[in-house]
mmCIF file of C-alpha atoms and ligand atoms in Angstrom:
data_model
loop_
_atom_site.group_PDB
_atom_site.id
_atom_site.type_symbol
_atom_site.label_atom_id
_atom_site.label_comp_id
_atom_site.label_asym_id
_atom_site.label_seq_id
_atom_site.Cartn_x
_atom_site.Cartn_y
_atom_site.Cartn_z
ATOM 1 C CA UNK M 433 0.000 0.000 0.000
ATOM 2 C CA UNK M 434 3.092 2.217 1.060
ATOM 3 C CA UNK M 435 4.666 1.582 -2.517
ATOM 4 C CA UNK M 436 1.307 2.717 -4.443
ATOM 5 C CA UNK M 437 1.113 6.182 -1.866
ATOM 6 C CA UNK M 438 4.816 6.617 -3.043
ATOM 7 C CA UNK M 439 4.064 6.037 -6.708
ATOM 8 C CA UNK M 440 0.740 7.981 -6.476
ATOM 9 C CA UNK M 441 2.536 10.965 -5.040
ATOM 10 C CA UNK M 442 5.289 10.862 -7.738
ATOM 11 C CA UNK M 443 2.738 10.791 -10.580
ATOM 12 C CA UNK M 444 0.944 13.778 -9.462
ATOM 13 C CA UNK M 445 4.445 15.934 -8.997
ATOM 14 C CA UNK M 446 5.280 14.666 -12.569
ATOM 15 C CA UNK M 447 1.945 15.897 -13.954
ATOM 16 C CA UNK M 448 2.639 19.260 -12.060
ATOM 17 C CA UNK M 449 6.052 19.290 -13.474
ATOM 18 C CA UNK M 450 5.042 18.787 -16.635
ATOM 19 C CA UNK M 451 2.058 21.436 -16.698
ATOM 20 C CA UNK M 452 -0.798 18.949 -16.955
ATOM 21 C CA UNK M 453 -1.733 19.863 -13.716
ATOM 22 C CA UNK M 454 -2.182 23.654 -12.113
ATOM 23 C CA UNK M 455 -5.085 24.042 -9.567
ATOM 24 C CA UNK M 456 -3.774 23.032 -5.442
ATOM 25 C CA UNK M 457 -7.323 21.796 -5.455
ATOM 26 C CA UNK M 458 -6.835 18.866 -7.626
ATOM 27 C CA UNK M 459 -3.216 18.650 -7.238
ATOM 28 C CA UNK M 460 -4.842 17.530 -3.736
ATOM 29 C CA UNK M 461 -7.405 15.456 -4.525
ATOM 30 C CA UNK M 462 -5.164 13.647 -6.985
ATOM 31 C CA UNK M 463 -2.726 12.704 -4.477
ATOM 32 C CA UNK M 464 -5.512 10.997 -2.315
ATOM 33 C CA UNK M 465 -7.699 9.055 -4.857
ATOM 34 C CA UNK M 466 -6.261 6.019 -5.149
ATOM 35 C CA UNK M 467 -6.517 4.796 -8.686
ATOM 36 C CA UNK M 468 -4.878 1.289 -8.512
ATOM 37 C CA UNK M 469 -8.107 0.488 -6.456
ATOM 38 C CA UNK M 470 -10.300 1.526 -9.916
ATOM 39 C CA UNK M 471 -8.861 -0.883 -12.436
ATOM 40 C CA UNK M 472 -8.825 -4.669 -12.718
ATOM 41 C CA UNK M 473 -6.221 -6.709 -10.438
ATOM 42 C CA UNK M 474 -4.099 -7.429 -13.295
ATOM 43 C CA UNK M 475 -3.094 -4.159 -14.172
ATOM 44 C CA UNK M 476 -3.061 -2.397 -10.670
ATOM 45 C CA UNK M 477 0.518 -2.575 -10.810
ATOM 46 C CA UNK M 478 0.400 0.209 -13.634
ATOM 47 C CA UNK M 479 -1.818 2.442 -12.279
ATOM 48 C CA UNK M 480 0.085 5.036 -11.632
ATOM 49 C CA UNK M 481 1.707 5.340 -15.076
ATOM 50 C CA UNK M 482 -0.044 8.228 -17.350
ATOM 51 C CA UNK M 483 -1.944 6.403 -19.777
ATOM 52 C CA UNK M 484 -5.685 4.764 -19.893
ATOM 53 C CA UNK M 485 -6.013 1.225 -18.539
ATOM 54 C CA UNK M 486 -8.799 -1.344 -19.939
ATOM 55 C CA UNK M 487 -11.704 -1.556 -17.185
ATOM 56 C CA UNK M 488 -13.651 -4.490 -19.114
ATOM 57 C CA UNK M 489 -16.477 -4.043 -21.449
ATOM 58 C CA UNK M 490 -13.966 -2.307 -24.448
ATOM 59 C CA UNK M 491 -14.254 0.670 -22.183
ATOM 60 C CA UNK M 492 -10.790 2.610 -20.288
ATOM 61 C CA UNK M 493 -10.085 4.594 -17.870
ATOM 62 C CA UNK M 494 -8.988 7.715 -18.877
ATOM 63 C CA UNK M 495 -4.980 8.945 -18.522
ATOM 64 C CA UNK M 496 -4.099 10.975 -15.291
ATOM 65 C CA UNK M 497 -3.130 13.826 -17.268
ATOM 66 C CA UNK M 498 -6.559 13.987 -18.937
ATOM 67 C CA UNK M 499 -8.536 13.647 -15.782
ATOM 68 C CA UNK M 500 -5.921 16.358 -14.396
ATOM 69 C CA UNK M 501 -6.751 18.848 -17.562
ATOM 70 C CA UNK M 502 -10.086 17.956 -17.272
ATOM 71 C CA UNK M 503 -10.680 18.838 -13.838
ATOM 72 C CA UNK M 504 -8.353 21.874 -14.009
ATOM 73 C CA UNK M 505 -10.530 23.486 -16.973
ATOM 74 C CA UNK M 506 -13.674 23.071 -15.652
ATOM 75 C CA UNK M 507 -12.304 25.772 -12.605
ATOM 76 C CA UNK M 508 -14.371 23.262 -9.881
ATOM 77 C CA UNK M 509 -14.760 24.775 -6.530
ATOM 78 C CA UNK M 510 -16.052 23.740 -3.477
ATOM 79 C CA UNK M 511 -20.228 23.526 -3.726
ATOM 80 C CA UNK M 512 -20.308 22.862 -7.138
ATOM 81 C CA UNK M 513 -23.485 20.523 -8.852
ATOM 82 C CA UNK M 514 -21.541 18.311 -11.006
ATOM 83 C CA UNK M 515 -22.226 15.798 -13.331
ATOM 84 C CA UNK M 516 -20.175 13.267 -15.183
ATOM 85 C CA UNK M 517 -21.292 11.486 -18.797
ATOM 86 C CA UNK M 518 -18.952 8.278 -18.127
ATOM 87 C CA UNK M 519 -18.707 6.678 -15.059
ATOM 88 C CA UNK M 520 -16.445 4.057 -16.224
ATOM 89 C CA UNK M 521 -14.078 3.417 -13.409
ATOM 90 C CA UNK M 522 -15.624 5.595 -10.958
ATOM 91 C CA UNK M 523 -12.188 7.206 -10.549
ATOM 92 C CA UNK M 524 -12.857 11.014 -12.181
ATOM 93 C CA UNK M 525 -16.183 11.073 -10.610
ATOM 94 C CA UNK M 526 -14.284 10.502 -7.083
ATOM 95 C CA UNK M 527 -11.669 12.881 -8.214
ATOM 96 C CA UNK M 528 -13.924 15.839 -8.520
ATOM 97 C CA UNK M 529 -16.113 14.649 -5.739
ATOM 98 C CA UNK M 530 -12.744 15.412 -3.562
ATOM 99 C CA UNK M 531 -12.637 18.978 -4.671
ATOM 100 C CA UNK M 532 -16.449 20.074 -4.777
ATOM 101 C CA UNK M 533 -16.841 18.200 -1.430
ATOM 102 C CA UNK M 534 -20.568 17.417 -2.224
ATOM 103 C CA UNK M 535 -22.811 14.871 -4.262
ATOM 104 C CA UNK M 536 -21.512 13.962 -7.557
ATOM 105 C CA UNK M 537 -23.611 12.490 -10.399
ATOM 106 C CA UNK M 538 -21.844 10.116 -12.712
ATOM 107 C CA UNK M 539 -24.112 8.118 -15.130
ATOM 108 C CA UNK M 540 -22.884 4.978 -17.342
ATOM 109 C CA UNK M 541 -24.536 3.061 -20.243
ATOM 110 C CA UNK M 542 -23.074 -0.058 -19.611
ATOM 111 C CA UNK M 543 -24.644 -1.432 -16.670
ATOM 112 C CA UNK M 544 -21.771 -4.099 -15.194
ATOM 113 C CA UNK M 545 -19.521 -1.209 -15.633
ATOM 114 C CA UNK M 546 -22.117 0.725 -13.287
ATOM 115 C CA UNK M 547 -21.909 -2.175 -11.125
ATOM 116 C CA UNK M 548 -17.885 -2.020 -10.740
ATOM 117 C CA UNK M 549 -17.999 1.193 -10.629
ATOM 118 C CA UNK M 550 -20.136 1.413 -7.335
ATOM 119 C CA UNK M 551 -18.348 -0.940 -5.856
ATOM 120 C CA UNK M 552 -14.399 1.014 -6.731
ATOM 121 C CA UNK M 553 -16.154 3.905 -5.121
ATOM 122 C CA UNK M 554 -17.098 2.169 -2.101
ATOM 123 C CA UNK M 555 -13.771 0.641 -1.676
ATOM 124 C CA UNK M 556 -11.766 3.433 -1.716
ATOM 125 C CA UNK M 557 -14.274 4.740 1.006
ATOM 126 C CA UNK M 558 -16.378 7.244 -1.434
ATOM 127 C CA UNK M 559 -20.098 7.507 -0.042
ATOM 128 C CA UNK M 560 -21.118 11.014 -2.115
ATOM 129 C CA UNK M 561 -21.165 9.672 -5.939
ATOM 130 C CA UNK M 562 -23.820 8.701 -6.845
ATOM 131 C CA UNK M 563 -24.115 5.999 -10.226
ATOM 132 C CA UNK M 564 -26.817 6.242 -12.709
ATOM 133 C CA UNK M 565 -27.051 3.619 -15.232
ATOM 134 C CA UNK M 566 -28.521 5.601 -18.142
ATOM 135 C CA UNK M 567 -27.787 7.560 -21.125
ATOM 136 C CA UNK M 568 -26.114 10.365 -20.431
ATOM 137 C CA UNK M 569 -26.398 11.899 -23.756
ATOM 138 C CA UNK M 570 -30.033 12.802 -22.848
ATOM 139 C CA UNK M 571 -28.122 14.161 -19.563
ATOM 140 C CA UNK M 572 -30.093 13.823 -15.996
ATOM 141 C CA UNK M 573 -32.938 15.953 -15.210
ATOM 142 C CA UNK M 574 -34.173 14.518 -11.746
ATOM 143 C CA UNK M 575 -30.439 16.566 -10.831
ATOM 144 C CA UNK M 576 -30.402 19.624 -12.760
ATOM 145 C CA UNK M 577 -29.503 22.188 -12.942
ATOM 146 C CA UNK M 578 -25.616 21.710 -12.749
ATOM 147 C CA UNK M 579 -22.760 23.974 -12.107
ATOM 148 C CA UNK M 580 -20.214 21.871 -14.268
ATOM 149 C CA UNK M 581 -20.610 19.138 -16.488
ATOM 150 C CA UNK M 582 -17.767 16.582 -17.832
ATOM 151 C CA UNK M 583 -18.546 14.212 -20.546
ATOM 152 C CA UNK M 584 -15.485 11.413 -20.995
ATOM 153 C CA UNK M 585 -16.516 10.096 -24.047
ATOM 154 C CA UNK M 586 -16.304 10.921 -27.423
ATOM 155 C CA UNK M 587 -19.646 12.868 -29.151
ATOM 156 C CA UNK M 588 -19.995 14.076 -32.625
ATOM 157 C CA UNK M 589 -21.252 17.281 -31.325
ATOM 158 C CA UNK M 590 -22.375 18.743 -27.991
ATOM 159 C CA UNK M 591 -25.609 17.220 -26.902
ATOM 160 C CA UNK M 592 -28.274 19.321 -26.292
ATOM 161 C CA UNK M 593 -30.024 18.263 -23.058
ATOM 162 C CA UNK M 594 -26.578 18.903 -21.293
ATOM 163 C CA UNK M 595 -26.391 22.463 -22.630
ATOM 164 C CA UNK M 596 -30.231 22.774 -21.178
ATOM 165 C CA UNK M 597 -29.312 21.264 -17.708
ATOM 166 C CA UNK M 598 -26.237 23.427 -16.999
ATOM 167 C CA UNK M 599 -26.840 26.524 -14.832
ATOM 168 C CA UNK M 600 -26.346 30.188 -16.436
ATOM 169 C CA UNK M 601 -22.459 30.769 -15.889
ATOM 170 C CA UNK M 602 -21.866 27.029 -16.257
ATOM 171 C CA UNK M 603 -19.522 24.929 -17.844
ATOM 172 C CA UNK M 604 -19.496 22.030 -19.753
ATOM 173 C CA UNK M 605 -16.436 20.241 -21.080
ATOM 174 C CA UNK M 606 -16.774 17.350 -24.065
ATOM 175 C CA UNK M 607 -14.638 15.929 -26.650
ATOM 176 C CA UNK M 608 -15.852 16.291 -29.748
ATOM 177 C CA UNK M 609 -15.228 15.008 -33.383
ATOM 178 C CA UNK M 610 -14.598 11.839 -35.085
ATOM 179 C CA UNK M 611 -15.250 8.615 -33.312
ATOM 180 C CA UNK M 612 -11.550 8.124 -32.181
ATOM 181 C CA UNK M 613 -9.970 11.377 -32.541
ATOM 182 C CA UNK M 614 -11.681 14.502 -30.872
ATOM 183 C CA UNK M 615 -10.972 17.972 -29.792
ATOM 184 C CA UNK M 616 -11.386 19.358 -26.192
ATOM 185 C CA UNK M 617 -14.165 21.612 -26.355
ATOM 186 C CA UNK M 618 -14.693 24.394 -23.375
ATOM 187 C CA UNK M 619 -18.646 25.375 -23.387
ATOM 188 C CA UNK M 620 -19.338 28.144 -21.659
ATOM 189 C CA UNK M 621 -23.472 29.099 -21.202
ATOM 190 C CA UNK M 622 -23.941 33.298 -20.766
ATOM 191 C CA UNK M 623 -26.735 35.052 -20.473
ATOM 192 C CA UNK M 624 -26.526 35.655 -24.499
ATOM 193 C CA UNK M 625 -25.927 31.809 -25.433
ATOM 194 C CA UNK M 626 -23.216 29.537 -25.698
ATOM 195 C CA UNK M 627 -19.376 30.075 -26.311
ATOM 196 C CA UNK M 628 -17.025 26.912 -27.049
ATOM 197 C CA UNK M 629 -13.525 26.685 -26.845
ATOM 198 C CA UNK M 630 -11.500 24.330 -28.586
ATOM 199 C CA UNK M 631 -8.647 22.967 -25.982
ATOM 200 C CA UNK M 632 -6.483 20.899 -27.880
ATOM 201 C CA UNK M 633 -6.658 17.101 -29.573
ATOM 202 C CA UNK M 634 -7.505 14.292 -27.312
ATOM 203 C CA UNK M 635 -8.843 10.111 -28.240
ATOM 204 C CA UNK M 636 -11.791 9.174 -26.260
ATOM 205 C CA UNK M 637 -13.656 5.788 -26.894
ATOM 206 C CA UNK M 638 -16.847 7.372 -28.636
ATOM 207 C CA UNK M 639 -20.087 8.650 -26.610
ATOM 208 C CA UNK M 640 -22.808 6.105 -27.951
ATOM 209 C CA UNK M 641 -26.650 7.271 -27.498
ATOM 210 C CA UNK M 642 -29.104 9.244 -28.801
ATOM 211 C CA UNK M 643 -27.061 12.426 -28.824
ATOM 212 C CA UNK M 644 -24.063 10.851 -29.364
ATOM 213 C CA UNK M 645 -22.804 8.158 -32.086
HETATM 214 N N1 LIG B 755 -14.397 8.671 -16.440
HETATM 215 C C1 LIG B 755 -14.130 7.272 -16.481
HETATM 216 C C2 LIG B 755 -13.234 6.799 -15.361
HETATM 217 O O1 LIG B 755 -12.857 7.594 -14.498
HETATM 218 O O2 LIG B 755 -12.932 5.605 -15.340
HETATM 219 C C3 LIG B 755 -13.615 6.828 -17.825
HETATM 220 C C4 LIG B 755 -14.640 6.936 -18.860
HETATM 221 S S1 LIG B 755 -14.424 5.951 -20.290
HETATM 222 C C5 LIG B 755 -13.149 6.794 -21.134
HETATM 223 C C6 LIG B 755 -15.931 6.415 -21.123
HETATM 224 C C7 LIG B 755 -17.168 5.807 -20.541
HETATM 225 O O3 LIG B 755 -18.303 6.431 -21.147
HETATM 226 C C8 LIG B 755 -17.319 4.316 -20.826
HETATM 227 O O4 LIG B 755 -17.434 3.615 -19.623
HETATM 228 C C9 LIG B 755 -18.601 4.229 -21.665
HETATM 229 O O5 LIG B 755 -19.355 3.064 -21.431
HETATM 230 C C10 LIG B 755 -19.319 5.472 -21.210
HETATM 231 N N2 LIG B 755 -20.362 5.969 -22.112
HETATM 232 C C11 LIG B 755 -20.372 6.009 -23.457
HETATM 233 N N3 LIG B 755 -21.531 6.538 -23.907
HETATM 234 C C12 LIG B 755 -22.269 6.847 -22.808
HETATM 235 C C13 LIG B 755 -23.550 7.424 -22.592
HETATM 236 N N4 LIG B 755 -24.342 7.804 -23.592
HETATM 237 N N5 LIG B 755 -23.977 7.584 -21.323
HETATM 238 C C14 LIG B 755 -23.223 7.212 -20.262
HETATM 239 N N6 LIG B 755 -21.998 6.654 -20.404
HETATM 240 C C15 LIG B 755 -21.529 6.475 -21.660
#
């Protein structure tokens, strides 16, 4: 357990290091969720390397420095509504759950992934993420309005229930393009409409519903 703290700890200085990673907020919470306990046995040992990891079901778990850029982009804050569009893991959910310090809605299509998931975030002693097995293309109502929303899959544009369920002032961060190769895109809801942001080329597995592929 002492090796993965060690490891855990190094990873985070690298992606600080390397300018992944800026906010102290997430530097923080990066440093305490421990990822190893989020992917299957047989690659816990890599865990703390930066690159995704297979979590069953064709499905990964996103690199550290994308959940870093992620995180740092969509400026959380304590007392922030958030929702996620990917459970996967459970890992980013628990991430930004460590920084807003409140309820965090993470919804997954694939049901045994759902499954997993709830039980990662349990493990690693989580009790304020909640998993919705759903499509989160359509985004979740019963929750909005939201503060910040993080999709971690790929769409070929930005769905429009999520732009609908974020507060005025909100943000919502997606990758968008082809099915394998996406850009970043910042979406930013003012009083006069929406302004995106392209932040840079990313590969996502693709964002499959009836918003997405
Ligand atoms: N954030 C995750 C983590 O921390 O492990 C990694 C997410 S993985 C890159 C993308 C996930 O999005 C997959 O688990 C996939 O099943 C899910 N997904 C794809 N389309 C979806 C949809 N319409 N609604 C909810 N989840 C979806």
């Amino acid at each position: 357990m002492a090796v993965y703290e060690r490891e855990r700890e190094e990873m985070v200085d690298r992606l600080v290091a390397s300018g992944y990673l800026k906010s102290p907020r997430v530097v923080e919470a990066m440093k305490k969720v421990p990822r190893h306990l989020f992917v299957p046995e047989d690659v816990a040992a890599s865990a703390y390397y930066d690159y995704p990891l297979p979590i069953g079901a064709g499905q990964t778990i996103s690199a550290p420095h994308m959940v870093a850029m992620m995180c740092d982009a969509l400026g959380l804050e304590e007392g922030q509504k958030v929702l996620e569009v990917g459970a996967g893991s459970g890992y980013h959910a628990c991430v930004v759950a460590e920084v807003v310090k409140r309820e965090v809605v993470a919804m997954e299509r694939i049901e045994r992934l759902a499954v997993r998931a709830r039980e990662n975030i349990a493990r690693a002693g989580y009790g304020n993420i909640r998993v919705i097995v759903g499509d989160g293309t359509r985004g979740y109502a019963e929750g909005a309005p939201y503060d910040r929303i993080l999709v971690t899959a790929g769409a070929p544009d930005v769905p429009e229930p999520l732009i609908e369920q974020l507060v005025a002032g909100g943000r919502l961060l997606i990758p968008v393009g082809e099915m394998y190769v996406q850009h970043l895109l910042l979406v930013t809801k003012g009083e006069n409409g929406v302004e995106k942001r392209a932040l840079g080329g990313c590969m996502f597995v693709p964002l499959v519903g009836e918003h997405g592929w």
